PDB file of C-alpha atoms in Angstrom:
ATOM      1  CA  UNK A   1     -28.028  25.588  21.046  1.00 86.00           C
ATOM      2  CA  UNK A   2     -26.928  28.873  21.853  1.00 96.00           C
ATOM      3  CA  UNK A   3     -23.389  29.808  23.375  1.00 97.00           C
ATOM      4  CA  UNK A   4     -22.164  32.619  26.100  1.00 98.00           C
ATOM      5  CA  UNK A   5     -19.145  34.439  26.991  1.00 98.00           C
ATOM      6  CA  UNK A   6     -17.998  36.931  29.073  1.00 97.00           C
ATOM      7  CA  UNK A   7     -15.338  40.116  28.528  1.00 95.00           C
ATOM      8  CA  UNK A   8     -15.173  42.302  31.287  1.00 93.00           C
ATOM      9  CA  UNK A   9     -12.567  44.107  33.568  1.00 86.00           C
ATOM     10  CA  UNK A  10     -10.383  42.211  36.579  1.00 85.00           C
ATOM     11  CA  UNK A  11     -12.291  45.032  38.955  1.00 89.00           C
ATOM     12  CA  UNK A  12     -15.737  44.896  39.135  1.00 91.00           C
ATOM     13  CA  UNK A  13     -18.264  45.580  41.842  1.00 93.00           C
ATOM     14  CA  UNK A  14     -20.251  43.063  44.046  1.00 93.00           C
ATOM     15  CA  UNK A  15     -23.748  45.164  43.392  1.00 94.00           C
ATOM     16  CA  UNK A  16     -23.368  43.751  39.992  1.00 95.00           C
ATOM     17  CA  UNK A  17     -23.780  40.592  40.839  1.00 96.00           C
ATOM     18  CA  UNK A  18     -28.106  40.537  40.743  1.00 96.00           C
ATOM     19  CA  UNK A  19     -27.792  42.437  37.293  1.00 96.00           C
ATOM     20  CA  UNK A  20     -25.807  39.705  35.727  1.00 97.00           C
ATOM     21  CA  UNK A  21     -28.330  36.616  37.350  1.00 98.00           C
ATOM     22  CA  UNK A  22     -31.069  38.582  35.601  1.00 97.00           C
ATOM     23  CA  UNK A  23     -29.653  38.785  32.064  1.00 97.00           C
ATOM     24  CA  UNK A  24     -28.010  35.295  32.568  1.00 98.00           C
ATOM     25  CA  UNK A  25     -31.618  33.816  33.604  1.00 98.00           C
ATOM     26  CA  UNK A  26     -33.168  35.711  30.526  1.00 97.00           C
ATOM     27  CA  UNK A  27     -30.440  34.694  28.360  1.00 98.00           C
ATOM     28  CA  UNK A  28     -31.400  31.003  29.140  1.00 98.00           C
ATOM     29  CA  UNK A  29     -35.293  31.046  29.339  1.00 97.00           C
ATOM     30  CA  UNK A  30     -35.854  33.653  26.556  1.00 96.00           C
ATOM     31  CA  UNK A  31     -32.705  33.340  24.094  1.00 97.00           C
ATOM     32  CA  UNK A  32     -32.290  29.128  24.648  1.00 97.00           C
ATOM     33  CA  UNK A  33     -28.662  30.176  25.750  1.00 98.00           C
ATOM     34  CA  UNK A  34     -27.453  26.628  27.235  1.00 97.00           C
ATOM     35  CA  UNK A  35     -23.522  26.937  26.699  1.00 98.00           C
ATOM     36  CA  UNK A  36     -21.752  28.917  28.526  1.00 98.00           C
ATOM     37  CA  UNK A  37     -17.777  29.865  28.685  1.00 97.00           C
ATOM     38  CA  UNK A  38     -16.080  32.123  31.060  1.00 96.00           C
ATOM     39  CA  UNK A  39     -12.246  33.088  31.755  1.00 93.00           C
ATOM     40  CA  UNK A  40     -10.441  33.312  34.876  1.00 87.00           C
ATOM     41  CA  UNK A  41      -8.527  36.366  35.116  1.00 85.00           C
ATOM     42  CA  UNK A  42     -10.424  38.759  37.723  1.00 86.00           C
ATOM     43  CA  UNK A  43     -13.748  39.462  40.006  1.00 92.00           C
ATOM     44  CA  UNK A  44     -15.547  39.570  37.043  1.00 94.00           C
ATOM     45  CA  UNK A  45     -15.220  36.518  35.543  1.00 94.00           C
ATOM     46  CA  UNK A  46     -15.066  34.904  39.244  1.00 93.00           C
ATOM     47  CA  UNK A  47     -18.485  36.562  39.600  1.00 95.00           C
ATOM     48  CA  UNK A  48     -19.735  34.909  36.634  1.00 96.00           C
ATOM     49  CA  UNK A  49     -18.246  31.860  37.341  1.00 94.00           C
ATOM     50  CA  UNK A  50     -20.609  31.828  40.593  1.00 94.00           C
ATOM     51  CA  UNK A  51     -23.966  32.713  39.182  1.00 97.00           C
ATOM     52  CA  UNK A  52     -23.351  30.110  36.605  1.00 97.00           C
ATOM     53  CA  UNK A  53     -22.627  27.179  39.311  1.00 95.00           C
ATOM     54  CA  UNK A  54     -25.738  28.083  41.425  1.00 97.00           C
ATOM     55  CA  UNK A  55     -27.806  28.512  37.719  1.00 98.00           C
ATOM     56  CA  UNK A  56     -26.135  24.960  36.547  1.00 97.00           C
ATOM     57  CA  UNK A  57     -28.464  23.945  39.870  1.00 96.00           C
ATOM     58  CA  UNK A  58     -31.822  25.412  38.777  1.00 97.00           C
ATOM     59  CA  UNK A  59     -31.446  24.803  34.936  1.00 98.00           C
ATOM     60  CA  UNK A  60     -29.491  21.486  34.997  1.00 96.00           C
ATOM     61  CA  UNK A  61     -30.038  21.250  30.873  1.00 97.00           C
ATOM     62  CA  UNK A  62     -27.191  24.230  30.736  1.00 97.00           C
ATOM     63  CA  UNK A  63     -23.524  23.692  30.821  1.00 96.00           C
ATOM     64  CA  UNK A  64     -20.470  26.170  31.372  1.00 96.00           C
ATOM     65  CA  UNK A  65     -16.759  26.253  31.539  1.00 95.00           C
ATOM     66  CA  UNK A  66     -14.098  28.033  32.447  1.00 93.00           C
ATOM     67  CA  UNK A  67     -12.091  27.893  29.994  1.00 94.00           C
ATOM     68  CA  UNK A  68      -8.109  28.114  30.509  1.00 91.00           C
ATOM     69  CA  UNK A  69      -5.420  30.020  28.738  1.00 90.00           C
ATOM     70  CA  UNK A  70      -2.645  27.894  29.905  1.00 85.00           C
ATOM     71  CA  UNK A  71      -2.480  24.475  31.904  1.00 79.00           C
ATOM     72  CA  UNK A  72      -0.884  24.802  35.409  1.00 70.00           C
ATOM     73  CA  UNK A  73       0.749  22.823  38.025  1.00 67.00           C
ATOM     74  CA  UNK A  74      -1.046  21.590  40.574  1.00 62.00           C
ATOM     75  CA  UNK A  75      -1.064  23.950  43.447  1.00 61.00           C
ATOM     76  CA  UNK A  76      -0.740  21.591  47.437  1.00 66.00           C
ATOM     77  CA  UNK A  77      -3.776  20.512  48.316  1.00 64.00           C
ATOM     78  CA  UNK A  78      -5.439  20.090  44.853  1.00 61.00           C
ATOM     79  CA  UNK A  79      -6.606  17.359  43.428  1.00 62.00           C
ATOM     80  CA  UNK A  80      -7.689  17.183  39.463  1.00 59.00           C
ATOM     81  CA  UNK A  81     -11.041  17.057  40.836  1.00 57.00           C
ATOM     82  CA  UNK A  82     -10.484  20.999  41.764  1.00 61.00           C
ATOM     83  CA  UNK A  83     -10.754  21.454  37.198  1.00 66.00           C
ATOM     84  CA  UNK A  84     -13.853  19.540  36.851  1.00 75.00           C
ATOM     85  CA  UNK A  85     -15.539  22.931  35.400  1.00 83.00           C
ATOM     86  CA  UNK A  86     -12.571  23.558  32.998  1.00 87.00           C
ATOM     87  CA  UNK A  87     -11.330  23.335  29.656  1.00 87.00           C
ATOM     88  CA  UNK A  88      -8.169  23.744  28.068  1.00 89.00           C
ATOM     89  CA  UNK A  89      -8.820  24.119  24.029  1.00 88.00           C
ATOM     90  CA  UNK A  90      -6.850  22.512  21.734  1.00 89.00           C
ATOM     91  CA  UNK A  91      -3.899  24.385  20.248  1.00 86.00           C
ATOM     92  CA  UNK A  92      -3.159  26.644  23.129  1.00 88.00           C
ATOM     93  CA  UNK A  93      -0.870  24.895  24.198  1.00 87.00           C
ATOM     94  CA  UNK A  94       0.906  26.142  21.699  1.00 87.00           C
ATOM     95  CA  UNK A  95       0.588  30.175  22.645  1.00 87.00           C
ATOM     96  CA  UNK A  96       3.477  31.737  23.816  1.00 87.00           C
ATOM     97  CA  UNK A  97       2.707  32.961  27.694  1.00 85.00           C
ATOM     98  CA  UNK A  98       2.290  36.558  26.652  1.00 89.00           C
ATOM     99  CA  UNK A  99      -0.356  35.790  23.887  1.00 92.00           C
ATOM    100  CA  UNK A 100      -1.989  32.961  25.551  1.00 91.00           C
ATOM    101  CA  UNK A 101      -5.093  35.453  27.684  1.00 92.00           C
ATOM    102  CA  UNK A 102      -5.597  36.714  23.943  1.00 93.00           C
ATOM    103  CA  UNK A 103      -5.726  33.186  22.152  1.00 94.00           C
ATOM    104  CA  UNK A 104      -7.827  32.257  24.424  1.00 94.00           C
ATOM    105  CA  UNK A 105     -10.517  35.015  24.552  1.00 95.00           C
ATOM    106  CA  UNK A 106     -10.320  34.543  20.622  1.00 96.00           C
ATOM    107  CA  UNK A 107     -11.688  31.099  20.878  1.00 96.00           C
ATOM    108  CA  UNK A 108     -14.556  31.993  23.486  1.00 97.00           C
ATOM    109  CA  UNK A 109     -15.745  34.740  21.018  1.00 97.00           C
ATOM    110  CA  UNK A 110     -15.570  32.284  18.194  1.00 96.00           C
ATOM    111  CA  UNK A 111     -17.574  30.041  20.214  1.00 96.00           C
ATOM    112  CA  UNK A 112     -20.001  32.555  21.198  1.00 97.00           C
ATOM    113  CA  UNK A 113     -23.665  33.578  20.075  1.00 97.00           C
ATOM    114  CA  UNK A 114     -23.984  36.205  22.829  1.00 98.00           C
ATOM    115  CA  UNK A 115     -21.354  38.072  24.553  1.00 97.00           C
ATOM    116  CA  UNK A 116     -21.927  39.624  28.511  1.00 97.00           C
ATOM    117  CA  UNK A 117     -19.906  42.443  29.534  1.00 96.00           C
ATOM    118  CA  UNK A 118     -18.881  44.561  32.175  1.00 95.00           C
ATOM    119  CA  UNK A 119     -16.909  47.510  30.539  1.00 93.00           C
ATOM    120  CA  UNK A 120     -16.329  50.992  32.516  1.00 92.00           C
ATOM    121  CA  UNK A 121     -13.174  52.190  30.505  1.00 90.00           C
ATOM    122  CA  UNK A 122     -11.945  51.670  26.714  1.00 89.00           C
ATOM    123  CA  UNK A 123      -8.578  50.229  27.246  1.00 89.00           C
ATOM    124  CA  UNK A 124      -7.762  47.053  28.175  1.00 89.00           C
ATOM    125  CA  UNK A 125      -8.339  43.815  26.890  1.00 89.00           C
ATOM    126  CA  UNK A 126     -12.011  43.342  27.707  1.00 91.00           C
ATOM    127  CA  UNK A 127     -12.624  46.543  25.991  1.00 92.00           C
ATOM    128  CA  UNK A 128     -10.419  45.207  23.103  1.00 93.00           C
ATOM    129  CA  UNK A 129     -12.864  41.997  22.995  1.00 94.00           C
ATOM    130  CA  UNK A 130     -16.003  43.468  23.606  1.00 94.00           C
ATOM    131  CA  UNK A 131     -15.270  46.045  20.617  1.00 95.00           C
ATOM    132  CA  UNK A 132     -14.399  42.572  18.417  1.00 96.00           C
ATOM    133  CA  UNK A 133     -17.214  40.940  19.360  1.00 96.00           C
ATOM    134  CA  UNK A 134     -19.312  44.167  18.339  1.00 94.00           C
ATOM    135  CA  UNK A 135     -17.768  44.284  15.228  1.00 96.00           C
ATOM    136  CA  UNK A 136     -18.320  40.624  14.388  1.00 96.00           C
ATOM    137  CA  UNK A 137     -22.229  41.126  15.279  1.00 95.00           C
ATOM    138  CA  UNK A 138     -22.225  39.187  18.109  1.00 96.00           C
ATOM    139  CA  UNK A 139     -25.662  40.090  20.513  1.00 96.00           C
ATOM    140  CA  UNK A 140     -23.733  42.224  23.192  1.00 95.00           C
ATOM    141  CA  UNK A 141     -25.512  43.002  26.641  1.00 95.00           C
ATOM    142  CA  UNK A 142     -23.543  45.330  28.808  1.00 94.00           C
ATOM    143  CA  UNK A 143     -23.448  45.465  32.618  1.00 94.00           C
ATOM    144  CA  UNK A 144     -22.284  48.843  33.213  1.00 87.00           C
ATOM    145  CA  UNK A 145     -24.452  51.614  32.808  1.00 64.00           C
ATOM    146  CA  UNK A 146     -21.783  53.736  30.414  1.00 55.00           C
ATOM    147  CA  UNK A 147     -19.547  51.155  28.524  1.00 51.00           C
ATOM    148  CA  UNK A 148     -16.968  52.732  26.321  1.00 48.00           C
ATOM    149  CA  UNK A 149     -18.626  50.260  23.113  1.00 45.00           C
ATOM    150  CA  UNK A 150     -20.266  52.484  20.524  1.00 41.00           C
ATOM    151  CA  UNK A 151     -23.354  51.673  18.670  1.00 41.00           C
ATOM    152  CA  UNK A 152     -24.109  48.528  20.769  1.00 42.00           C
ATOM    153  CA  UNK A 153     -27.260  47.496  22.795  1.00 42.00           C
TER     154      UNK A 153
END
């Protein structure tokens, strides 16, 4: 089984949104991509956080989670049913709050086969991962038209 993550910047534009259905679907009926993990730290990742819910529905044999990079309180109104999609991997919990974003994006690209991205400038820590993840020969697909990534697909 084949696993997905995502790197890409806390800014990123709705018309977007088909692009990354279409390489998600492919990813799943062409690659056998049926793991999927995703962070939670801007549109992007929201985005892909909502194609992957409404995919979940079509292709029930896939799974995804968002995976955390710290465990919060409780906001009102929430129950633990709110985290159903979530995951909190073992030995974050030991990051200090400054590294935690990075120790966690570490263990999605460990996890990963394939890596989607949505990269428009070369700073930044989605730039920072997608460049690791090229450099570990992970099978990168990127979403915008001129990411700052040499030599990848």
């Amino acid at each position: 089984m084949s696993t997905c993550t995502f790197f890409g910047h806390r800014d990123c534009p709705a018309a977007v949104k088909p692009k990354l259905r279409a390489v998600l679907v492919e990813l799943i009926e062409e690659h056998g991509v049926e793991r999927f993990y995703v962070g939670r730290q801007g549109i992007f990742d929201g985005m892909a956080r909502s194609v992957l819910r409404e995919l979940a529905e079509v292709y029930p044999h896939i799974s995804y989670a968002v995976v955390l990079e710290r465990l919060l309180p409780l906001q009102e109104g929430e129950t633990n049913s709110d985290f159903s999609d979530t995951i909190f991997p073992e030995g974050l919990e030991f990051a200090p709050p400054r590294f935690a974003i990075s120790r966690r994006n570490e263990w999605m690209l460990k996890q990963a086969d394939f890596v989607v991205t949505y990269i428009t400038r070369p700073w930044g820590g989605a730039a920072q991962f997608a460049e690791k993840a090229q450099r570990q020969g992970k099978n990168l697909i990127h979403l915008a038209e001129k990411g700052p990534v040499r030599g990848s697909s």
